Structure formats: C-alpha cells, structure tokens
Tab-separated table of C-alpha atoms (C1' of nucleotides) in Angstrom:
chain	number	residue	atom	x	y	z
C	1	MET	CA	72.927	128.244	90.291
C	2	ILE	CA	70.382	129.407	87.772
C	3	SER	CA	71.341	129.695	84.127
C	4	GLN	CA	71.915	132.934	82.307
C	5	THR	CA	68.779	132.176	80.322
C	6	ALA	CA	66.675	131.898	83.497
C	7	GLU	CA	68.176	135.110	84.809
C	8	TYR	CA	67.255	136.924	81.577
C	9	ALA	CA	63.756	135.466	81.620
C	10	LEU	CA	63.207	136.650	85.186
C	11	ARG	CA	64.371	140.138	84.325
C	12	ALA	CA	62.047	140.240	81.320
C	13	VAL	CA	59.060	138.986	83.292
C	14	THR	CA	59.740	141.449	86.086
C	15	TYR	CA	59.921	144.199	83.518
C	16	LEU	CA	56.636	143.110	81.975
C	17	ALA	CA	54.980	142.919	85.379
C	18	ASP	CA	55.913	146.523	85.849
C	19	HIS	CA	54.161	147.651	82.657
C	20	THR	CA	50.533	147.382	81.705
C	21	ALA	CA	50.887	148.079	77.980
C	22	ALA	CA	52.561	145.635	75.596
C	23	GLN	CA	56.336	145.970	75.470
C	24	THR	CA	58.445	145.182	72.420
C	25	ALA	CA	61.428	142.867	72.639
C	26	ASN	CA	63.549	145.908	71.917
C	27	ALA	CA	62.136	147.887	74.835
C	28	ILE	CA	62.487	144.962	77.221
C	29	ALA	CA	66.064	144.394	76.068
C	30	LYS	CA	66.967	148.012	76.728
C	31	GLY	CA	65.180	148.040	80.058
C	32	THR	CA	66.822	144.870	81.329
C	33	LYS	CA	70.216	145.001	79.572
C	34	VAL	CA	69.697	141.680	77.865
C	35	PRO	CA	71.032	141.103	74.313
C	36	VAL	CA	67.972	141.671	72.165
C	37	GLY	CA	68.430	138.756	69.778
C	38	TYR	CA	68.791	136.272	72.555
C	39	LEU	CA	65.951	137.801	74.513
C	40	ALA	CA	63.675	137.315	71.508
C	41	LYS	CA	64.336	133.577	71.700
C	42	ILE	CA	63.664	133.493	75.413
C	43	LEU	CA	60.419	135.412	74.978
C	44	GLN	CA	59.360	132.903	72.335
C	45	GLY	CA	59.894	130.221	74.942
C	46	LEU	CA	57.793	132.079	77.474
C	47	VAL	CA	55.034	132.466	74.892
C	48	ARG	CA	55.118	128.772	74.068
C	49	SER	CA	54.876	127.980	77.782
C	50	GLY	CA	51.846	130.215	78.069
C	51	LEU	CA	53.343	132.637	80.594
C	52	VAL	CA	53.430	135.507	78.137
C	53	THR	CA	51.201	136.649	75.295
C	54	SER	CA	52.589	138.164	72.100
C	55	GLN	CA	51.131	140.512	69.546
C	56	ARG	CA	52.667	141.385	66.182
C	57	GLY	CA	52.703	144.645	64.347
C	58	LEU	CA	52.445	148.260	65.420
C	59	TYR	CA	51.733	148.642	69.142
C	60	GLY	CA	52.468	144.952	69.431
C	61	GLY	CA	54.849	143.325	71.865
C	62	PHE	CA	54.634	141.100	74.914
C	63	ILE	CA	52.311	141.061	77.926
C	64	LEU	CA	52.120	138.742	80.903
C	65	ALA	CA	49.435	136.130	80.436
C	66	ARG	CA	48.648	136.050	84.166
C	67	PRO	CA	48.613	138.580	86.970
C	68	PRO	CA	51.995	138.780	88.771
C	69	LYS	CA	50.375	137.434	91.931
C	70	GLU	CA	49.743	134.156	90.154
C	71	LEU	CA	53.177	133.931	88.598
C	72	SER	CA	56.063	132.490	90.568
C	73	VAL	CA	59.799	132.591	90.002
C	74	HIS	CA	59.551	128.824	89.757
C	75	ASP	CA	57.081	129.083	86.864
C	76	VAL	CA	59.515	131.257	84.923
C	77	VAL	CA	62.587	129.154	85.643
C	78	GLN	CA	60.827	125.920	84.759
C	79	ALA	CA	59.577	127.421	81.509
C	80	VAL	CA	62.979	128.330	80.120
C	81	ALA	CA	65.650	126.292	81.912
C	82	PRO	CA	64.115	123.717	84.246
C	83	LEU	CA	65.895	122.962	87.522
C	84	MET	CA	66.247	119.204	87.353
C	85	ARG	CA	65.774	117.316	90.583
C	86	ILE	CA	67.743	114.127	91.206
C	87	GLU	CA	65.137	111.423	90.838
C	88	ARG	CA	67.259	108.371	90.569
C	89	CYS	CA	70.811	107.220	91.076
C	90	PRO	CA	73.147	109.083	88.681
C	91	LEU	CA	75.475	106.084	88.702
C	92	GLY	CA	72.875	104.210	86.733
C	93	ILE	CA	72.322	101.098	88.785
C	94	ALA	CA	69.130	99.397	87.680
C	95	GLY	CA	66.338	98.762	90.173
C	96	HIS	CA	67.701	101.203	92.671
C	97	GLY	CA	64.533	103.224	92.358
C	98	THR	CA	63.970	106.399	94.338
C	99	ASN	CA	66.156	105.266	97.188
C	100	LEU	CA	69.063	107.663	96.752
C	101	CYS	CA	72.415	107.291	98.466
C	102	PRO	CA	73.313	109.812	101.184
C	103	LEU	CA	75.314	112.015	98.810
C	104	HIS	CA	72.564	112.408	96.254
C	105	ARG	CA	69.829	112.471	98.855
C	106	ASN	CA	71.510	115.519	100.402
C	107	LEU	CA	72.180	117.210	97.080
C	108	ASP	CA	68.571	116.746	96.079
C	109	ASN	CA	67.377	118.061	99.413
C	110	ALA	CA	69.253	121.279	98.753
C	111	MET	CA	67.563	121.546	95.383
C	112	ALA	CA	64.199	120.895	96.996
C	113	THR	CA	64.768	123.821	99.332
C	114	VAL	CA	65.519	126.125	96.425
C	115	GLU	CA	62.550	124.837	94.480
C	116	GLN	CA	60.268	125.511	97.424
C	117	ALA	CA	61.589	129.052	97.785
C	118	PHE	CA	61.066	129.689	94.090
C	119	ARG	CA	57.543	128.273	94.225
C	120	ARG	CA	56.599	130.552	97.070
C	121	LEU	CA	58.106	133.680	95.567
C	122	THR	CA	55.741	135.472	93.197
C	123	ILE	CA	56.683	138.171	90.715
C	124	HIS	CA	54.228	140.380	92.528
C	125	ALA	CA	56.152	139.933	95.747
C	126	LEU	CA	59.356	140.979	93.984
C	127	LEU	CA	57.756	144.191	92.784
C	128	ASN	CA	56.482	145.095	96.215
C	129	GLN	CA	59.556	144.474	98.293
C	130	ALA	CA	60.868	147.758	99.585
C	131	HIS	CA	63.829	148.961	97.551
C	132	GLY	CA	63.080	152.526	96.538
C	133	SER	CA	60.434	150.784	94.461
C	134	HIS	CA	62.528	149.707	91.515
C	135	PRO	CA	62.246	146.022	90.862
C	136	LEU	CA	65.508	145.532	88.933
C	137	CYS	CA	68.999	146.017	90.307
C	138	GLY	CA	70.297	149.549	90.183
C	139	PHE	CA	67.747	150.625	87.670
C	140	PRO	CA	65.801	153.876	87.710
C	141	HIS	CA	62.158	152.954	87.943
C	142	PRO	CA	61.027	152.848	84.311
C	143	VAL	CA	58.238	155.257	83.473
C	144	THR	CA	55.199	153.291	82.443
C	145	LYS	CA	54.014	154.585	79.120
C	146	ALA	CA	50.530	156.065	79.375
W	1	MET	CA	72.373	123.115	90.365
W	2	ILE	CA	75.871	121.821	90.864
W	3	SER	CA	78.058	121.179	87.858
W	4	GLN	CA	79.011	117.774	86.568
W	5	THR	CA	82.549	118.534	87.690
W	6	ALA	CA	81.431	119.170	91.270
W	7	GLU	CA	79.350	115.999	91.231
W	8	TYR	CA	82.376	113.973	90.086
W	9	ALA	CA	84.593	115.613	92.691
W	10	LEU	CA	82.140	114.748	95.456
W	11	ARG	CA	81.964	111.147	94.313
W	12	ALA	CA	85.745	110.928	94.257
W	13	VAL	CA	86.140	112.460	97.699
W	14	THR	CA	83.454	110.201	99.122
W	15	TYR	CA	85.269	107.254	97.619
W	16	LEU	CA	88.573	108.376	99.110
W	17	ALA	CA	86.976	108.922	102.501
W	18	ASP	CA	85.921	105.303	102.398
W	19	HIS	CA	89.460	104.047	101.864
W	20	THR	CA	92.497	104.389	104.056
W	21	ALA	CA	95.142	103.423	101.514
W	22	ALA	CA	96.018	105.585	98.504
W	23	GLN	CA	93.721	105.039	95.534
W	24	THR	CA	94.786	105.470	91.923
W	25	ALA	CA	92.804	107.649	89.532
W	26	ASN	CA	91.940	104.463	87.722
W	27	ALA	CA	90.517	102.803	90.809
W	28	ILE	CA	88.515	105.871	91.774
W	29	ALA	CA	87.183	106.176	88.241
W	30	LYS	CA	85.994	102.580	88.265
W	31	GLY	CA	84.531	102.896	91.731
W	32	THR	CA	82.602	106.065	90.972
W	33	LYS	CA	81.811	105.638	87.256
W	34	VAL	CA	83.565	108.837	86.294
W	35	PRO	CA	85.513	109.057	82.983
W	36	VAL	CA	89.079	108.459	84.056
W	37	GLY	CA	90.747	111.151	81.954
W	38	TYR	CA	88.437	113.844	83.191
W	39	LEU	CA	88.645	112.596	86.756
W	40	ALA	CA	92.423	112.965	86.593
W	41	LYS	CA	92.000	116.682	85.864
W	42	ILE	CA	89.530	117.082	88.708
W	43	LEU	CA	91.844	115.289	91.117
W	44	GLN	CA	94.640	117.628	90.067
W	45	GLY	CA	92.378	120.494	91.052
W	46	LEU	CA	91.676	118.939	94.422
W	47	VAL	CA	95.403	118.482	94.989
W	48	ARG	CA	96.089	122.105	94.074
W	49	SER	CA	93.403	123.198	96.516
W	50	GLY	CA	95.026	121.132	99.235
W	51	LEU	CA	92.046	118.861	99.863
W	52	VAL	CA	93.796	115.808	98.523
W	53	THR	CA	97.371	114.552	98.582
W	54	SER	CA	98.920	112.734	95.637
W	55	GLN	CA	101.755	110.268	95.358
W	56	ARG	CA	103.362	109.063	92.129
W	57	GLY	CA	104.708	105.681	91.237
W	58	LEU	CA	103.928	102.189	92.427
W	59	TYR	CA	101.489	102.108	95.351
W	60	GLY	CA	100.891	105.768	94.649
W	61	GLY	CA	97.546	107.449	94.188
W	62	PHE	CA	95.372	109.904	96.074
W	63	ILE	CA	94.502	110.293	99.762
W	64	LEU	CA	92.378	112.838	101.565
W	65	ALA	CA	94.507	115.551	103.124
W	66	ARG	CA	92.087	115.969	106.051
W	67	PRO	CA	89.856	113.656	108.057
W	68	PRO	CA	86.331	113.432	106.566
W	69	LYS	CA	84.933	115.087	109.674
W	70	GLU	CA	86.809	118.251	108.770
W	71	LEU	CA	85.879	118.195	105.111
W	72	SER	CA	82.585	119.657	103.986
W	73	VAL	CA	80.670	119.334	100.743
W	74	HIS	CA	81.152	123.079	100.452
W	75	ASP	CA	84.943	122.691	100.580
W	76	VAL	CA	84.846	120.270	97.681
W	77	VAL	CA	82.415	122.267	95.551
W	78	GLN	CA	84.338	125.498	96.073
W	79	ALA	CA	87.595	123.799	95.140
W	80	VAL	CA	86.494	122.615	91.724
W	81	ALA	CA	83.481	124.651	90.579
W	82	PRO	CA	82.735	127.472	92.998
W	83	LEU	CA	79.113	128.405	93.599
W	84	MET	CA	79.206	132.123	92.872
W	85	ARG	CA	77.101	134.284	95.126
W	86	ILE	CA	75.524	137.450	93.712
W	87	GLU	CA	77.576	140.194	95.280
W	88	ARG	CA	76.594	143.151	93.205
W	89	CYS	CA	74.063	144.181	90.632
W	90	PRO	CA	74.373	142.002	87.496
W	91	LEU	CA	73.052	144.912	85.430
W	92	GLY	CA	76.311	146.691	86.050
W	93	ILE	CA	75.210	149.990	87.535
W	94	ALA	CA	78.162	151.666	89.220
W	95	GLY	CA	77.947	152.637	92.864
W	96	HIS	CA	75.035	150.406	93.563
W	97	GLY	CA	77.150	148.519	96.053
W	98	THR	CA	75.802	145.552	97.961
W	99	ASN	CA	72.256	146.843	97.930
W	100	LEU	CA	70.688	144.306	95.599
W	101	CYS	CA	67.286	144.700	94.001
W	102	PRO	CA	64.513	142.385	95.215
W	103	LEU	CA	64.997	139.937	92.356
W	104	HIS	CA	68.690	139.424	92.933
W	105	ARG	CA	68.360	139.674	96.690
W	106	ASN	CA	65.975	136.730	96.595
W	107	LEU	CA	68.048	134.727	94.153
W	108	ASP	CA	71.115	135.229	96.305
W	109	ASN	CA	69.205	134.258	99.421
W	110	ALA	CA	68.385	130.933	97.810
W	111	MET	CA	72.072	130.452	97.086
W	112	ALA	CA	72.934	131.367	100.643
W	113	THR	CA	70.641	128.629	101.900
W	114	VAL	CA	72.330	126.055	99.710
W	115	GLU	CA	75.759	127.300	100.712
W	116	GLN	CA	74.865	126.969	104.380
W	117	ALA	CA	73.610	123.439	103.875
W	118	PHE	CA	76.802	122.505	102.047
W	119	ARG	CA	78.953	124.081	104.745
W	120	ARG	CA	77.245	122.077	107.460
W	121	LEU	CA	77.381	118.781	105.614
W	122	THR	CA	80.643	116.909	106.127
W	123	ILE	CA	81.887	113.989	104.094
W	124	HIS	CA	81.960	112.037	107.331
W	125	ALA	CA	78.250	112.678	107.789
W	126	LEU	CA	77.579	111.339	104.302
W	127	LEU	CA	79.393	108.115	105.071
W	128	ASN	CA	77.501	107.549	108.270
W	129	GLN	CA	73.960	108.209	107.137
W	130	ALA	CA	72.026	104.979	107.211
W	131	HIS	CA	71.710	103.521	103.740
W	132	GLY	CA	72.740	99.925	103.980
W	133	SER	CA	76.085	101.552	104.609
W	134	HIS	CA	77.164	102.309	101.056
W	135	PRO	CA	78.000	105.941	100.549
W	136	LEU	CA	77.465	106.097	96.784
W	137	CYS	CA	74.184	105.543	94.965
W	138	GLY	CA	73.331	101.951	94.250
W	139	PHE	CA	76.861	100.819	94.753
W	140	PRO	CA	77.968	97.683	96.549
W	141	HIS	CA	80.120	98.760	99.454
W	142	PRO	CA	83.662	98.643	98.096
W	143	VAL	CA	85.988	96.329	99.951
W	144	THR	CA	88.722	98.346	101.572
W	145	LYS	CA	92.046	96.882	100.578
W	146	ALA	CA	93.941	95.556	103.549
P	1	DG	C1'	46.677	148.158	48.277
P	2	DG	C1'	51.347	149.870	50.153
P	3	DA	C1'	54.173	151.198	54.052
P	4	DT	C1'	55.707	150.339	58.500
P	5	DC	C1'	56.105	147.946	62.738
P	6	DA	C1'	57.289	143.874	65.340
P	7	DA	C1'	57.170	138.820	66.420
P	8	DT	C1'	58.678	134.275	64.356
P	9	DG	C1'	61.667	130.639	62.741
P	10	DG	C1'	65.864	129.077	60.808
P	11	DA	C1'	70.700	129.231	59.999
P	12	DT	C1'	74.867	130.246	61.867
P	13	DA	C1'	78.619	131.731	65.132
P	14	DT	C1'	80.999	131.745	69.716
P	15	DC	C1'	82.200	130.294	74.194
P	16	DC	C1'	82.828	127.293	77.937
P	17	DA	C1'	82.201	122.899	80.433
P	18	DT	C1'	83.107	118.473	79.484
P	19	DA	C1'	86.043	114.937	77.778
P	20	DT	C1'	90.016	112.405	75.432
P	21	DC	C1'	94.823	111.475	74.491
P	22	DC	C1'	99.602	111.331	75.157
P	23	DA	C1'	104.386	112.546	76.225
P	24	DT	C1'	106.785	113.752	80.418
P	25	DT	C1'	107.973	113.528	85.239
P	26	DG	C1'	108.763	111.216	89.354
P	27	DA	C1'	108.490	107.205	92.452
P	28	DT	C1'	109.299	102.245	93.577
P	29	DC	C1'	111.281	97.862	92.785
P	30	DG	C1'	114.891	94.518	91.434
A	1	DC	C1'	120.999	101.099	86.347
A	2	DG	C1'	116.465	99.611	83.735
A	3	DA	C1'	111.590	98.444	84.121
A	4	DT	C1'	107.200	99.481	85.690
A	5	DC	C1'	103.724	102.159	87.863
A	6	DA	C1'	101.049	106.352	88.257
A	7	DA	C1'	100.432	111.471	88.561
A	8	DT	C1'	101.209	115.731	85.717
A	9	DG	C1'	100.677	119.070	82.086
A	10	DG	C1'	99.586	120.246	77.464
A	11	DA	C1'	97.160	119.805	73.228
A	12	DT	C1'	93.022	118.781	71.264
A	13	DA	C1'	88.104	117.380	70.477
A	14	DT	C1'	82.982	117.724	71.425
A	15	DG	C1'	78.407	119.343	72.862
A	16	DG	C1'	75.329	122.406	74.739
A	17	DA	C1'	74.356	127.095	76.362
A	18	DT	C1'	74.774	131.539	74.756
A	19	DA	C1'	74.380	134.803	71.109
A	20	DT	C1'	73.833	137.060	66.312
A	21	DC	C1'	71.559	137.734	61.916
A	22	DC	C1'	68.047	137.838	58.614
A	23	DA	C1'	64.123	136.545	55.671
A	24	DT	C1'	59.302	135.655	56.574
A	25	DT	C1'	54.847	136.293	58.630
A	26	DG	C1'	51.265	138.932	60.448
A	27	DA	C1'	49.279	143.181	62.318
A	28	DT	C1'	48.183	148.239	62.081
A	29	DC	C1'	47.795	152.508	59.716
A	30	DC	C1'	46.787	155.514	55.685
DNA sequence: GGATCAATGGATATCCATATCCATTGATCG
DNA sequence: CGATCAATGGATATGGATATCCATTGATCC
C-alpha cells in the first residue's frame, strides 16, 4: 500500500512533530525503531523536499520546517515515495489520452480516494487523536527534552 | 498501489471474462501486453487459488472457474499479491493488540476503503461499464473465437 | 586552533518483485 | 504408437527498494 520508506518517513515526521527541539537522526531512529542508516537517507530526502530543516554539529539535528497543522500525510508520502496515479493507458496505446478503460479507471479511482484521505489528514491531527496521547504505535510517550 | 503482478492478473482475468473458449497463455499475453513467461507464472497462481481452470494440450488453455459476476477485483488481487492490512503495531510492542496508534489506524483505514471498493467491484461490472465496450485500455475489442 | 558532535554524500551490500528460459508432464489428434 | 500442442515446475537472471558503512563537511565548544 505505502512503501516501507514512506512508513519510516511518517514515523520520523510524527516523532519530530512531537518534539520542539532539534532531534538527531540517532534519536529519531531509536524513538521510531527505524534503521538509523536508512533513516538518515530518508531524512535527507525530507530536507531536500523542504519539509524538514537540518542543522549540523553539537545540538544539531532535524526540525519540521512547517507547523504540523500545515503538514499532511500526503506531503510526506509524496516527498519520499510518491503515490503514482494512473494518468494514461498502461497498455501504451497512442492517442488514447486520459480516457481510461473501466479497469484502470476504477483502479485510479481507488487511488484518488486514498490520495484525498492523505491530503486531508494532517500530522497535527494524528498527534491529537485520542490514544492515551502517544502518537506512535505501542510507544510510551517520549519525554520532550527541556 | 497495486503491484505489477496484480495489474497483470487483473488484465488476464478481464481478458478471460471476455472469452468463452479456453485461451492459451500465449493468446492472453498478446491480448493484454503482458510478458508471456511471467504471465504463465501468474496464471499458475490463479489456478492454484481456484479462480481459473487450466487444460493442457491442443485446444487447452485457461478459463475462469466462476462467472464474472461472482468474481471481484479483490478476489484476484488477494490471489496473487495480497493487500496486507495493518493488524498490529508495526513497531513490534508486545501486548498492544489491535489497538493501533493514530498513524497506523489512519493508514489502515485508507486500506480498508480500497479493500471495500475492490470487494464491491466485480469483473462483470468492469466489462459492462460504458467505454465503447472494450474492457482493456485502448484496446480494440477482441473478436471472440467462435 | 583542536576536539567533539552530527549531517552529508558516495560506495557498496542484500532482498524481493519482476522476468526469462527450458525440460518435463499431460492432453489431443492421426 | 508418434507428433504436436500447451500447461507445469525449476533454475536462473535483473532491477529497484531497502539497508549498511564510512570518509567528508560543517557546526559548536573550550
């Protein structure tokens, strides 16, 4: 459904949204159970996309570039592993344009539904949904460093 | 969204639904633009799942095991490349049960929506949606052999 | 300046979905 | 029976997503 990379990116962003101070790749990796080396790559991607800001050196790390209310799940997914819509006939007939056959029209409609849901769902909303107030599955609410 | 394998399987099943006589892997491959060797493997999977019946030798080939009205897109997708729902916490905390965190609850809800859509959509419905009456993208309606 | 911390970029490894090829099995025809 | 047709199963390749490692760059502290 969504790639492992997108899943990791969402965990990282959720984690960042839950912290005000900069968080190192190491801290995020521990807090989200994502392999640290791979996470570093994903964070680089998020930085390049402008969703996250990075800072080197002591007390450095990563911070969200926008408030969680203005950051959707769709933004994150598109940044690291875009959900491709079906725009033209996958059977490659020329001149068929946007007029998809029933099969692909229906498949794309399903994708459209998901895309819409992801657009509407902000990271802020995730944090504030009732669940004993921890935003990540089965995780003790991390103590925000003072 | 759905794997290449599932896409191929759906094309093949749609093709079969449009033909009464048995169709060889070769014919299906040509008619759906799927690599024949790979299609053969996928068809084997469909046979094993009981969605399709196979017959060797001259005039052999593949036929749908059920009428297209009783065959959903979901059936086909599940048979070859199951869409995995999120059933428990991907962060692997024991005893967390089915109580997903907001992130994974929302992701799984999106999947549930897609699953529902796929369950409701039959192959028969695909064939009968108005589109100049060819079920596959940009494809001249194949002449059903007499 | 030197020491330490932490992101960056590049090279490399691993795994799985995708894909190809072919010898074997089984069915039909004459 | 032999010849032909076509699915089956197994071995093998390939590419992209996933993942690891490390030298380099840049920032902070003393």
